[in-house]
MMTF fields as JSON, N, C-alpha, C and O atoms, coordinates in Angstrom:
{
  "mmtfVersion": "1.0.0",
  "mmtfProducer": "UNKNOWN",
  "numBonds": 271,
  "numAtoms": 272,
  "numGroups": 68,
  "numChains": 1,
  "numModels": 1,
  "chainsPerModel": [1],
  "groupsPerChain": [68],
  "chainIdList": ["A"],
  "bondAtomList": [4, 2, 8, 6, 12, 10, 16, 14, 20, 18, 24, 22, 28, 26, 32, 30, 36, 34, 40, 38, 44, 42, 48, 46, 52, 50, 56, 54, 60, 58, 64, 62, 68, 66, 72, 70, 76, 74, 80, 78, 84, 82, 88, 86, 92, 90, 96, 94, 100, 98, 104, 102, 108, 106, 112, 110, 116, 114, 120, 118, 124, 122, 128, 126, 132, 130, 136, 134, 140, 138, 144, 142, 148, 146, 152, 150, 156, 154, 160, 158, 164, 162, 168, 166, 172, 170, 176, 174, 180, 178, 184, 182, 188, 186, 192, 190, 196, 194, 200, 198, 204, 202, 208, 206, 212, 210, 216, 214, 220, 218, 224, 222, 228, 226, 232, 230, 236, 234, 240, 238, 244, 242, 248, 246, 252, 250, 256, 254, 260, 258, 264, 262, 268, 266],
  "bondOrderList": [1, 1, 1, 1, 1, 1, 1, 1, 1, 1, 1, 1, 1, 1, 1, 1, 1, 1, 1, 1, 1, 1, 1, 1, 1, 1, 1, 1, 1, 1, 1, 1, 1, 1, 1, 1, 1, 1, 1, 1, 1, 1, 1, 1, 1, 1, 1, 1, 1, 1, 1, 1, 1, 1, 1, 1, 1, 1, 1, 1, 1, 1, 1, 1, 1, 1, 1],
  "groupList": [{"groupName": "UNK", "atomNameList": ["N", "CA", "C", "O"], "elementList": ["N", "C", "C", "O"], "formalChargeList": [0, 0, 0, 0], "bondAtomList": [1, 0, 2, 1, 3, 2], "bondOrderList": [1, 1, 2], "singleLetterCode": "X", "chemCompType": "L-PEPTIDE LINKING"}],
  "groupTypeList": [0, 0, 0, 0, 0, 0, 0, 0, 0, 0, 0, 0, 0, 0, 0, 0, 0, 0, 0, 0, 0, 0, 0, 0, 0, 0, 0, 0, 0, 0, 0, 0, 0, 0, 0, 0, 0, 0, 0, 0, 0, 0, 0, 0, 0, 0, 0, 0, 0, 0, 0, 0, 0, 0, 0, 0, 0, 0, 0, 0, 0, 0, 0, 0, 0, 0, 0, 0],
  "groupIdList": [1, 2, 3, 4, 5, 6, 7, 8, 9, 10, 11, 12, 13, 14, 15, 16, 17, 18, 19, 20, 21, 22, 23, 24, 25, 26, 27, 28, 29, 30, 31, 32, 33, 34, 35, 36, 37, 38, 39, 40, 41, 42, 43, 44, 45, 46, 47, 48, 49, 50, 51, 52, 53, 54, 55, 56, 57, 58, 59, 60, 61, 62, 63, 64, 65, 66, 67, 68],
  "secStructList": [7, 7, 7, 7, 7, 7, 7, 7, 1, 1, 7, 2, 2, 2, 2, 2, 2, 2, 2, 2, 2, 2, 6, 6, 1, 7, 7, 7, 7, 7, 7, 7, 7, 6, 6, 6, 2, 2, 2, 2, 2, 2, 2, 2, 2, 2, 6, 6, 7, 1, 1, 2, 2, 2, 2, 2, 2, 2, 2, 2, 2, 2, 2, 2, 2, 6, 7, 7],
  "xCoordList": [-84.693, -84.25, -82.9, -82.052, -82.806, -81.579, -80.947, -81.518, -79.675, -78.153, -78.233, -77.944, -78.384, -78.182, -76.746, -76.312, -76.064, -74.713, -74.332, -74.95, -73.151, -72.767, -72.267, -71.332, -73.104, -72.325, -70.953, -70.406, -70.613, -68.852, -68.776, -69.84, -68.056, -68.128, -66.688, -66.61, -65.706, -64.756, -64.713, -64.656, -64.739, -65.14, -64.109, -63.046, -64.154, -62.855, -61.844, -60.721, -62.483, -61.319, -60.717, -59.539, -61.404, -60.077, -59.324, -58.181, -59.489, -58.691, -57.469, -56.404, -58.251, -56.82, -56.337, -55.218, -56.641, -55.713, -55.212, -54.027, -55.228, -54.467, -53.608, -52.565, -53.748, -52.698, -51.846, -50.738, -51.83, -51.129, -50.307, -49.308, -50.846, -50.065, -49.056, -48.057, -49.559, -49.05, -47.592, -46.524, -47.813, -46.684, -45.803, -44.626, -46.258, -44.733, -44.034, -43.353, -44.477, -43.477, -42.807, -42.942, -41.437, -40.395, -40.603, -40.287, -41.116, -41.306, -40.091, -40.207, -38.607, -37.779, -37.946, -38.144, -37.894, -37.719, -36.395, -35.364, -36.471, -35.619, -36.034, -37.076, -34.171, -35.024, -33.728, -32.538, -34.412, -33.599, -33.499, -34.494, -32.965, -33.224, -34.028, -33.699, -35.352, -36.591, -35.876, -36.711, -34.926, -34.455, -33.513, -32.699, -34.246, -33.531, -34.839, -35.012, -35.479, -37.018, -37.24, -37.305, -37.339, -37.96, -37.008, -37.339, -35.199, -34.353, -34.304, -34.258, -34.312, -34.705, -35.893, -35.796, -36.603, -38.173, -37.746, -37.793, -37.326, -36.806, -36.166, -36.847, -34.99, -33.96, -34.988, -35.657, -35.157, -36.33, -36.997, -36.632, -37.906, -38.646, -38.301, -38.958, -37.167, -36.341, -35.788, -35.385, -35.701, -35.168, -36.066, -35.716, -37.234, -38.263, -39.188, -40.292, -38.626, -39.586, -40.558, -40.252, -41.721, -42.968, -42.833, -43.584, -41.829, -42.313, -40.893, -40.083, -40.606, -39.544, -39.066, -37.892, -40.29, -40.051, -39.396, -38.436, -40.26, -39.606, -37.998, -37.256, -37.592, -36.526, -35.326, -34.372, -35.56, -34.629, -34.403, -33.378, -35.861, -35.714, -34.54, -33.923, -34.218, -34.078, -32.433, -31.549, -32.059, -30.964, -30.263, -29.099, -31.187, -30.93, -30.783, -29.719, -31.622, -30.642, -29.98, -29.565, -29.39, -28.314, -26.962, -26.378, -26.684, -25.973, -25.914, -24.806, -27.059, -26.694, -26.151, -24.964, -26.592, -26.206, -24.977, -24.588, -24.166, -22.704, -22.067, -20.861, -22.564, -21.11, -21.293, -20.479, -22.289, -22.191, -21.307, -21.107],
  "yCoordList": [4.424, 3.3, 2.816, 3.562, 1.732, 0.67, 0.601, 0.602, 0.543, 0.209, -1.322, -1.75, -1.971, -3.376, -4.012, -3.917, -4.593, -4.98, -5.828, -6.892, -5.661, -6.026, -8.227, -8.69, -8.842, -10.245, -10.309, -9.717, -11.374, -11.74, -12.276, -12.836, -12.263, -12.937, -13.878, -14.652, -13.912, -14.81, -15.438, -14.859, -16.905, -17.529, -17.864, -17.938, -18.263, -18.52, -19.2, -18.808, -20.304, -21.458, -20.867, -21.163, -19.748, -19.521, -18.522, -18.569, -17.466, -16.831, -16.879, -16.265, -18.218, -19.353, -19.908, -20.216, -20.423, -21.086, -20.051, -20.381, -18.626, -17.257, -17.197, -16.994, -17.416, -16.64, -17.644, -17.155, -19.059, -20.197, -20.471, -21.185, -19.866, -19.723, -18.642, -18.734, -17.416, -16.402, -16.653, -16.215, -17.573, -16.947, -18.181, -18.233, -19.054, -19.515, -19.578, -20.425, -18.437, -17.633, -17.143, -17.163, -16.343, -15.555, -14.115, -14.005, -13.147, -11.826, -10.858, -9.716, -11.496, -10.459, -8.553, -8.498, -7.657, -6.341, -6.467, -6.721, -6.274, -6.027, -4.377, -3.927, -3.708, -2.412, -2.219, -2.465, -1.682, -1.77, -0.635, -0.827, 0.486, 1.491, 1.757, 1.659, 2.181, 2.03, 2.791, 3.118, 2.963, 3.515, 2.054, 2.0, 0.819, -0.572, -1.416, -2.337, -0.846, -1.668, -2.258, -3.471, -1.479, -2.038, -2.989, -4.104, -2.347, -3.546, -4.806, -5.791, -4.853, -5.859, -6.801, -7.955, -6.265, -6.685, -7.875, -9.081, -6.623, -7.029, -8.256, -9.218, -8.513, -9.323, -10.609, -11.179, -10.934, -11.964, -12.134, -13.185, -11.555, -12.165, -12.594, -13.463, -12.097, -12.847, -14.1, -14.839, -14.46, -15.914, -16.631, -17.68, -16.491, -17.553, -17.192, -17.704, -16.383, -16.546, -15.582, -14.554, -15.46, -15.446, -14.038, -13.064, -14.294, -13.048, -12.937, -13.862, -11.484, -11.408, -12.238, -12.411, -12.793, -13.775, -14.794, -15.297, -15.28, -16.789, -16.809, -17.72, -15.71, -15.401, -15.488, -16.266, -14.718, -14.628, -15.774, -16.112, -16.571, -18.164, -19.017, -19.774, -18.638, -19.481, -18.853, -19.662, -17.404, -16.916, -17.642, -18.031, -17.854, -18.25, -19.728, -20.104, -20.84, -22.141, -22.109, -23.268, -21.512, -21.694, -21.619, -22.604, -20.418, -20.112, -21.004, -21.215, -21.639, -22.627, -23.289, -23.257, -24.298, -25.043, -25.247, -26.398, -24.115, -24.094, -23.97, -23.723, -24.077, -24.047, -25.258, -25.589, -26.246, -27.891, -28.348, -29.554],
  "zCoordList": [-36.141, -36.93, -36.4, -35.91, -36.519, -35.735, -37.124, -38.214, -36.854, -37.761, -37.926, -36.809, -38.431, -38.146, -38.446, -39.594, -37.557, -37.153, -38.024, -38.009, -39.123, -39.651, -39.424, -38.77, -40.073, -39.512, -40.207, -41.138, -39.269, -39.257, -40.983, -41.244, -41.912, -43.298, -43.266, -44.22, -42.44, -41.717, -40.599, -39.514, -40.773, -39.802, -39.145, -39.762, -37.205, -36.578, -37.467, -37.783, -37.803, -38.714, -39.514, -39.717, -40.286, -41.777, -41.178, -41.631, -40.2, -39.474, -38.845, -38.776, -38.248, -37.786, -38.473, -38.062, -39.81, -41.271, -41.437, -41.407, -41.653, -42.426, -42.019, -42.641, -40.278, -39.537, -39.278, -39.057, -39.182, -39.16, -40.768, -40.854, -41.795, -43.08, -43.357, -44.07, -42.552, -42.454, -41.758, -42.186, -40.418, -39.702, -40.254, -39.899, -41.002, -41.037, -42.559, -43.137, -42.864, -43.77, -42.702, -41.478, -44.126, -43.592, -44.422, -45.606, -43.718, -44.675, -44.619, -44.174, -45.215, -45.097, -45.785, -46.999, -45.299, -46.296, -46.937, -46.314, -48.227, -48.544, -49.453, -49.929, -49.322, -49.974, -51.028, -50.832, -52.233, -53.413, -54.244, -54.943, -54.691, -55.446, -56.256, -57.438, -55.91, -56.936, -58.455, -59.297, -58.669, -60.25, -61.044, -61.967, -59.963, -60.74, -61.209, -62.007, -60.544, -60.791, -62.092, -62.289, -62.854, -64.219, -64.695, -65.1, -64.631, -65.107, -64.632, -65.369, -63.275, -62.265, -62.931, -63.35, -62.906, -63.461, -64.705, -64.95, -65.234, -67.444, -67.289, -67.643, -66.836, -66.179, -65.271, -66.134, -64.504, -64.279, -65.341, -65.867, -66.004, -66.878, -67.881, -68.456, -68.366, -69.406, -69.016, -69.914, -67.848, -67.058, -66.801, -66.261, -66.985, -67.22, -65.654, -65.466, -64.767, -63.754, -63.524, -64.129, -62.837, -62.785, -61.578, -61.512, -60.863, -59.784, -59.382, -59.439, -58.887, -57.918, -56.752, -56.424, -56.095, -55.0, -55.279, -54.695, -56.748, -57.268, -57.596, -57.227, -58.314, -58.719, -57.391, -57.409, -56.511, -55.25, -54.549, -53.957, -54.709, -53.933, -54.287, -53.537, -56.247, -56.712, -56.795, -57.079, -56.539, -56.182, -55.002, -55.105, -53.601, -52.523, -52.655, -52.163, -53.24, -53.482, -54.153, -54.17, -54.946, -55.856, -54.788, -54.337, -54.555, -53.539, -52.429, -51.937, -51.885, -50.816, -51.176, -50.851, -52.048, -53.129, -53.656, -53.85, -53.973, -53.879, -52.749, -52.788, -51.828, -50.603, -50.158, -49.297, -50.519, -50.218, -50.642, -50.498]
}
């Protein structure tokens, strides 16, 4: 009995959309004392935002923002 070969379920095009979405982000690490987490967390969500990412974005224009 033959294995039959799995077909592709991603096609060239969205591969190339992923990786063309992918790279032009900026994926900085940042690393933070996992014993701030939850306050961190608490603190954003009490400010109305939705994710850590959103929150830092909105850290980072602010800050630009003032040295104009």
């Amino acid at each position: 009995m033959q294995t039959a070969q799995k077909e592709k379920k991603t096609s060239e095009a969205h591969i190339r959309a992923t990786n063309r979405y992918a790279n032009s982000k900026w994926r900085p690490n940042v690393f933070i004392e996992s014993n701030k987490r939850e306050d961190i967390e608490k603190h954003f969500i009490n400010k109305g935002f939705k994710s850590f990412n959103e929150y830092v974005i909105d850290l980072i224009n602010q800050d630009m923002s003032n040295e104009k």
